[in-house]
PDB file of N, CA and C in Angstrom:
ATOM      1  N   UNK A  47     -61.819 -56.967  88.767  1.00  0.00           N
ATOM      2  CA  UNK A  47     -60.613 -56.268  89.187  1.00  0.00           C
ATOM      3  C   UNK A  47     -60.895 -55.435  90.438  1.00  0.00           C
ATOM      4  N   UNK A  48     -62.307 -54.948  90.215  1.00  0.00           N
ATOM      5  CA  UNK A  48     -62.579 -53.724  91.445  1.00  0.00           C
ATOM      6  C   UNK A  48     -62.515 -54.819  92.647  1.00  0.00           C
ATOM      7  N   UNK A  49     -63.136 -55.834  92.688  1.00  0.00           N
ATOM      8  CA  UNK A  49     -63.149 -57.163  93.606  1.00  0.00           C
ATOM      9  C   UNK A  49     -61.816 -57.398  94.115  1.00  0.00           C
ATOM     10  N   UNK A  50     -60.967 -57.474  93.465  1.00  0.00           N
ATOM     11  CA  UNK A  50     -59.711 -58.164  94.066  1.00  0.00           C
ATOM     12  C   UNK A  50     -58.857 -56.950  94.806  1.00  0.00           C
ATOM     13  N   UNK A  51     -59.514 -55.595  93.735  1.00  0.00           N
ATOM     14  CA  UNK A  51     -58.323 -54.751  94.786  1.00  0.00           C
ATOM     15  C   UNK A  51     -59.305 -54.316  96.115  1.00  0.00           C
ATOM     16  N   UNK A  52     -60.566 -54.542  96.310  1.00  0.00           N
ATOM     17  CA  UNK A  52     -60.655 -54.015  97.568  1.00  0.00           C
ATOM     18  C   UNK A  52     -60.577 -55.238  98.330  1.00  0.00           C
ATOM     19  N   UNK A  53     -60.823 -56.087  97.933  1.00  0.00           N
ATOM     20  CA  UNK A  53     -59.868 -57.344  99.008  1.00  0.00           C
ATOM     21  C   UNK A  53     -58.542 -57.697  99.524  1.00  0.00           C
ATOM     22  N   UNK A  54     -57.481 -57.078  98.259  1.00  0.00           N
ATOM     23  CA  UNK A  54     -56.790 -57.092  98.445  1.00  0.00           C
ATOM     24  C   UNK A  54     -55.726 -55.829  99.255  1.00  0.00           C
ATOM     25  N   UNK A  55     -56.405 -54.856  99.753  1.00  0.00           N
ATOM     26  CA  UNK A  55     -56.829 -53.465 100.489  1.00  0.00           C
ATOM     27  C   UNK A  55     -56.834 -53.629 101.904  1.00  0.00           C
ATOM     28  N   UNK A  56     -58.215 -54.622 102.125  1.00  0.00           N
ATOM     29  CA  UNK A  56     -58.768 -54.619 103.342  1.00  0.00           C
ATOM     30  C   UNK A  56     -57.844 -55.750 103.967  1.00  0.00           C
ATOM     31  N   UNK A  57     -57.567 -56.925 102.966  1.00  0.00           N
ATOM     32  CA  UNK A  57     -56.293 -57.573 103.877  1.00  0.00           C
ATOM     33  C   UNK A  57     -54.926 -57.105 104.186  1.00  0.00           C
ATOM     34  N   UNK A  58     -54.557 -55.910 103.210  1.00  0.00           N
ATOM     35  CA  UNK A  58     -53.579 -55.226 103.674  1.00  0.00           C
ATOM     36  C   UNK A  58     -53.334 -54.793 104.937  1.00  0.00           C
ATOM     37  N   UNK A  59     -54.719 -53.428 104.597  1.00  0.00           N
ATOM     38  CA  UNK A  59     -54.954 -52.698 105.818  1.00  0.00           C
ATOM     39  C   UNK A  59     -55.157 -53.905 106.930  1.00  0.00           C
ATOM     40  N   UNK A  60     -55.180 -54.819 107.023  1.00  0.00           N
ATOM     41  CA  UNK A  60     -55.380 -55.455 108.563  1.00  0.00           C
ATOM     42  C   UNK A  60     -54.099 -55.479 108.669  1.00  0.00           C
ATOM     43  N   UNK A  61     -53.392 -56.105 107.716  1.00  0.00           N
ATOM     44  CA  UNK A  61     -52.093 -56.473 107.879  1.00  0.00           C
ATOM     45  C   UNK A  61     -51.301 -55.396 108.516  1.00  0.00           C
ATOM     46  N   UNK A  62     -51.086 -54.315 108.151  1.00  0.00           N
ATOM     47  CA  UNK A  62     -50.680 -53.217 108.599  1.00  0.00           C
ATOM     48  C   UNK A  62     -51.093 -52.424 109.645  1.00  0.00           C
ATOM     49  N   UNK A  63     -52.232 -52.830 110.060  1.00  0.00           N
ATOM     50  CA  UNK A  63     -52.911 -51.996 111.335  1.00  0.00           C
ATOM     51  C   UNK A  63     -52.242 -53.475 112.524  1.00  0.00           C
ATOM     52  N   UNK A  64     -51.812 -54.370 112.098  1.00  0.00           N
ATOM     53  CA  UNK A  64     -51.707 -55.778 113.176  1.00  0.00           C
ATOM     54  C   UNK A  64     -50.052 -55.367 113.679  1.00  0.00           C
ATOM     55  N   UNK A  65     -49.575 -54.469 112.763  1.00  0.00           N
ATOM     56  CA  UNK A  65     -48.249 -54.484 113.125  1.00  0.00           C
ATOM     57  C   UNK A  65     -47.546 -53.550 112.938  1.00  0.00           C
ATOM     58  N   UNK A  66     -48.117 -52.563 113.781  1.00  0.00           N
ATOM     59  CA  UNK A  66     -47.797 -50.995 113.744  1.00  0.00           C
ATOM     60  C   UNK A  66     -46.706 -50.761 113.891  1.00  0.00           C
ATOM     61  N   UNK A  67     -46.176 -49.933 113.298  1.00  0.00           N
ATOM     62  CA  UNK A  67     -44.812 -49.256 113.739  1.00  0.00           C
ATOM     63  C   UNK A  67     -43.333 -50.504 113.314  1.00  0.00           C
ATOM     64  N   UNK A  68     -44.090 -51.516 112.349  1.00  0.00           N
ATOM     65  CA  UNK A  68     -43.079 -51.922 112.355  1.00  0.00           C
ATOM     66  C   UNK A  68     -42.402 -51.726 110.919  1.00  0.00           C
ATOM     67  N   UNK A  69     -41.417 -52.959 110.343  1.00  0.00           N
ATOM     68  CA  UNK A  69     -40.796 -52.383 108.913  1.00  0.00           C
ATOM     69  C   UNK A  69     -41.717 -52.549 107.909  1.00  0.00           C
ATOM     70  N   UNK A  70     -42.686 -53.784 107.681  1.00  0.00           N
ATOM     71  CA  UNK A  70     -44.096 -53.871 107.177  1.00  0.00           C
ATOM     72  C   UNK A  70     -44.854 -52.595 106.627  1.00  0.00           C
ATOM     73  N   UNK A  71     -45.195 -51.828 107.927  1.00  0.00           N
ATOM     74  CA  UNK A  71     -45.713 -50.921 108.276  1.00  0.00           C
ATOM     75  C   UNK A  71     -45.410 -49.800 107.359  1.00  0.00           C
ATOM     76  N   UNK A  72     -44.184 -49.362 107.429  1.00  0.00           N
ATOM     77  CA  UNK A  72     -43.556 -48.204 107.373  1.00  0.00           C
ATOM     78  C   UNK A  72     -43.198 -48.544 105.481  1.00  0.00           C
ATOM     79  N   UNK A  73     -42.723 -49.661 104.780  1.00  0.00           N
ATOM     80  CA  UNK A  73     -42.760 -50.312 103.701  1.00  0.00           C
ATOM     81  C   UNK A  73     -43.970 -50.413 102.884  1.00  0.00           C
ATOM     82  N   UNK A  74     -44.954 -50.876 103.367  1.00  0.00           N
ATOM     83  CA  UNK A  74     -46.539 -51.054 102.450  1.00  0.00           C
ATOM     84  C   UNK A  74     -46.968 -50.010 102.695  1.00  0.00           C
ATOM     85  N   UNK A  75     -47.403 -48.924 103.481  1.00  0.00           N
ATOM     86  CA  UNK A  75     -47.555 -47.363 103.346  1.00  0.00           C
ATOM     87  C   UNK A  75     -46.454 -46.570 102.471  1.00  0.00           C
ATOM     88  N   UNK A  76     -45.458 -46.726 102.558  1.00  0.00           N
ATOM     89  CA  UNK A  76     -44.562 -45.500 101.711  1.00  0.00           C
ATOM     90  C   UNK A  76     -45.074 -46.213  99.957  1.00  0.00           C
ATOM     91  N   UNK A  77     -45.289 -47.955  99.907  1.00  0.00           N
ATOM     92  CA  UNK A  77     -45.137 -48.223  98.296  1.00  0.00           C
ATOM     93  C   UNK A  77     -47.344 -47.824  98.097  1.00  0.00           C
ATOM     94  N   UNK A  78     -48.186 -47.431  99.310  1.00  0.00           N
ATOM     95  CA  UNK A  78     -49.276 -47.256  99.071  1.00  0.00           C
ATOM     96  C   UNK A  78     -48.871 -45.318  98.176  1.00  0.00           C
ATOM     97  N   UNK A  79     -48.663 -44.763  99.067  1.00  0.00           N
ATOM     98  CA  UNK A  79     -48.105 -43.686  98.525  1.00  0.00           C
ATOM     99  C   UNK A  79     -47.954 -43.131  97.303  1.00  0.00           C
ATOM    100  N   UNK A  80     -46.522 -44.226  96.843  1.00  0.00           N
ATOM    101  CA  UNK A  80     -46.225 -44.218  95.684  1.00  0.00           C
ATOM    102  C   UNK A  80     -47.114 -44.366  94.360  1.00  0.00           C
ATOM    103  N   UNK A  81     -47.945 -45.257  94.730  1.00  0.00           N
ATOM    104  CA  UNK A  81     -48.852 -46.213  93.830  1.00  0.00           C
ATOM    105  C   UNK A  81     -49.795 -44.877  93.479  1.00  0.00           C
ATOM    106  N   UNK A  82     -50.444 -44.121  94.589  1.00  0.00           N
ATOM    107  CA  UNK A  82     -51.248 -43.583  94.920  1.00  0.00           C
ATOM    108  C   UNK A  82     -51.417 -41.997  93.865  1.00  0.00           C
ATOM    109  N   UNK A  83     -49.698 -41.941  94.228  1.00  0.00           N
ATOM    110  CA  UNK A  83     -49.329 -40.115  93.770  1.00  0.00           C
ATOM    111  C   UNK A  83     -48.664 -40.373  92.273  1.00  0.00           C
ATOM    112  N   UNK A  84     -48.652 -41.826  91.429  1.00  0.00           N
ATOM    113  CA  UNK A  84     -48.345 -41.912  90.069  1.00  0.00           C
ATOM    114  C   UNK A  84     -49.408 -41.607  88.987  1.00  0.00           C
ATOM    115  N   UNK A  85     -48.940 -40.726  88.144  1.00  0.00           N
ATOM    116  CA  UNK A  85     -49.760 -40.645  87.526  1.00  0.00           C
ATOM    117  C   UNK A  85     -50.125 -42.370  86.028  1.00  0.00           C
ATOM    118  N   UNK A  86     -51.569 -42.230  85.662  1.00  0.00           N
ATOM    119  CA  UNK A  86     -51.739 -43.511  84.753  1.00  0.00           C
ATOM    120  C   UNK A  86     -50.651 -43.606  84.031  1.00  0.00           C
ATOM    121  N   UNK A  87     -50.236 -42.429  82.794  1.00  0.00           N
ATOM    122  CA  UNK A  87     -49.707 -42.938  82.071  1.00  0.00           C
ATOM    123  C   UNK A  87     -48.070 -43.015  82.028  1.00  0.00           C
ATOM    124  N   UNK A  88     -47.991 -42.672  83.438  1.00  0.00           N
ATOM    125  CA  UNK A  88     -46.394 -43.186  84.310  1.00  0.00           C
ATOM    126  C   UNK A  88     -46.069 -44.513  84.225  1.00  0.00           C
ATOM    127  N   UNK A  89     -47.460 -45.184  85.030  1.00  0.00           N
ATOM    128  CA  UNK A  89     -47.810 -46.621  85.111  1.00  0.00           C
ATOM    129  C   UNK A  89     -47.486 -47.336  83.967  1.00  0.00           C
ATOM    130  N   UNK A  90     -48.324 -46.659  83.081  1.00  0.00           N
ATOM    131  CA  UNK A  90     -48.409 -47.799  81.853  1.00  0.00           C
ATOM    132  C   UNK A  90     -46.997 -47.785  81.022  1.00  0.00           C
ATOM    133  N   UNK A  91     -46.296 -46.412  81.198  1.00  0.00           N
ATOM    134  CA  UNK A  91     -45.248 -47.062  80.635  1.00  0.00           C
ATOM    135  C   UNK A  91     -43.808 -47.768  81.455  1.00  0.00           C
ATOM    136  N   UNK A  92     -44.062 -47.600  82.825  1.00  0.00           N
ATOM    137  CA  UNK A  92     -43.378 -49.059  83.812  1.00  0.00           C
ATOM    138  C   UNK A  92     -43.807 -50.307  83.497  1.00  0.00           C
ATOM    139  N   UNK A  93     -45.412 -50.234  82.890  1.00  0.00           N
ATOM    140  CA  UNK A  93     -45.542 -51.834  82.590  1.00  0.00           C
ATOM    141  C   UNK A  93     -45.664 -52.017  81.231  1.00  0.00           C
ATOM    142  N   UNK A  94     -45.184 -51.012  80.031  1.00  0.00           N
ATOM    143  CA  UNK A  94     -44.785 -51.192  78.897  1.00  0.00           C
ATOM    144  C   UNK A  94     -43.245 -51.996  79.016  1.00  0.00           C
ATOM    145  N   UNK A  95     -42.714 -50.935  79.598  1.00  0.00           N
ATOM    146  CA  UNK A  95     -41.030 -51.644  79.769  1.00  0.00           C
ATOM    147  C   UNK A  95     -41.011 -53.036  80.261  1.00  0.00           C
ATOM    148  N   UNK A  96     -41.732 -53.172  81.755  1.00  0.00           N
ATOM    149  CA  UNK A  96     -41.695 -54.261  82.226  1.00  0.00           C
ATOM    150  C   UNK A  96     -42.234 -55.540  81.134  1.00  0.00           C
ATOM    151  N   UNK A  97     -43.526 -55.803  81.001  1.00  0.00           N
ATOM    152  CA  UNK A  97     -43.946 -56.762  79.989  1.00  0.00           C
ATOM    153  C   UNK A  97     -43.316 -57.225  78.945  1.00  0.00           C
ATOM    154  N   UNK A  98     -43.373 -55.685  78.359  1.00  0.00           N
ATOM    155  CA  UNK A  98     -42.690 -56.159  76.257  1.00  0.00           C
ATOM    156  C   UNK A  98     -41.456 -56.096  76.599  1.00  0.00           C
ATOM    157  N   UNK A  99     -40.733 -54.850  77.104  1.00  0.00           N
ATOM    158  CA  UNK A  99     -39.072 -55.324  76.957  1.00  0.00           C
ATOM    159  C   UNK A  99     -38.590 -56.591  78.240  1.00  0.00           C
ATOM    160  N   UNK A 100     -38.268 -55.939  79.239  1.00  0.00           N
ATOM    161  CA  UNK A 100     -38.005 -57.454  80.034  1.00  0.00           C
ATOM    162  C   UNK A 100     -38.151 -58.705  80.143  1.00  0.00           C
ATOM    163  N   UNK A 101     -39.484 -58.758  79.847  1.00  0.00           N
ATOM    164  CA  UNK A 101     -40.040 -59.949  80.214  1.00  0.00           C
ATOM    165  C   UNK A 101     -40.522 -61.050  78.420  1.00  0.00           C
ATOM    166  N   UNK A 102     -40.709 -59.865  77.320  1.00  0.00           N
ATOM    167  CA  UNK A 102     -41.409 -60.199  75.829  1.00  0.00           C
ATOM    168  C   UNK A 102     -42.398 -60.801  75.678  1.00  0.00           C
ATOM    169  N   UNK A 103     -43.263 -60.263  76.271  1.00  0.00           N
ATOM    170  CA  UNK A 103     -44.825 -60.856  76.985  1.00  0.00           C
ATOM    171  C   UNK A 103     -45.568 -60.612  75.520  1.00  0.00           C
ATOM    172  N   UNK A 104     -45.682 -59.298  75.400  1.00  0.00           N
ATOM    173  CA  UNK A 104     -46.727 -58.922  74.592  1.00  0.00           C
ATOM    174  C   UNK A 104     -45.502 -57.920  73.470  1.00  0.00           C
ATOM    175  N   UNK A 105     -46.207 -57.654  72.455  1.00  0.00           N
ATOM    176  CA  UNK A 105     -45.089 -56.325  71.814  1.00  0.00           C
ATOM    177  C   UNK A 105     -45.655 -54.898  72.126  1.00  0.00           C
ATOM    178  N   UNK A 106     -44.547 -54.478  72.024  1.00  0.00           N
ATOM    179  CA  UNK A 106     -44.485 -53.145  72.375  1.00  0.00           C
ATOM    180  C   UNK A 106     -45.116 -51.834  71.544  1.00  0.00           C
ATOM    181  N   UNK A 107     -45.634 -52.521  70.145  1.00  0.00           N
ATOM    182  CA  UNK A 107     -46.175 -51.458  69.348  1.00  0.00           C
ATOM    183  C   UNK A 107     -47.258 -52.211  68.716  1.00  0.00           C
ATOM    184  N   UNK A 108     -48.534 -51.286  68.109  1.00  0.00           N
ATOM    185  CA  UNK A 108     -49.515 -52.066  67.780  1.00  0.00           C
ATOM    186  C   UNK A 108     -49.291 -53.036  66.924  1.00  0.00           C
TER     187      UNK A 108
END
């Protein structure tokens, strides 16, 4: 996992340093942000909802 997100990081960051100032730009920084200033167990329950209810991936209780 640590593998994919700093790969998936460093191709960002190119991506975003290739095309400054544009909507890209200004879009993948504000959702880095976001990602950044959530706390874990914010997360986990966006991807409680998302998975078990939306989607009925997994269940929602042990």
């Amino acid at each position: 996992a640590l593998s994919v997100a700093i790969v998936g990081g460093v191709l960002l960051g190119v991506f975003i340093g290739l095309r400054q100032y544009s909507f890209w730009d200004f879009t993948l920084t504000g959702l880095s942000f976001v990602g950044i200033s959530m706390p874990a167990f914010i997360a986990g329950i966006f991807g409680l909802y998302i998975f078990s209810v939306q989607l009925g991936w997994f269940p929602s209780g042990g």
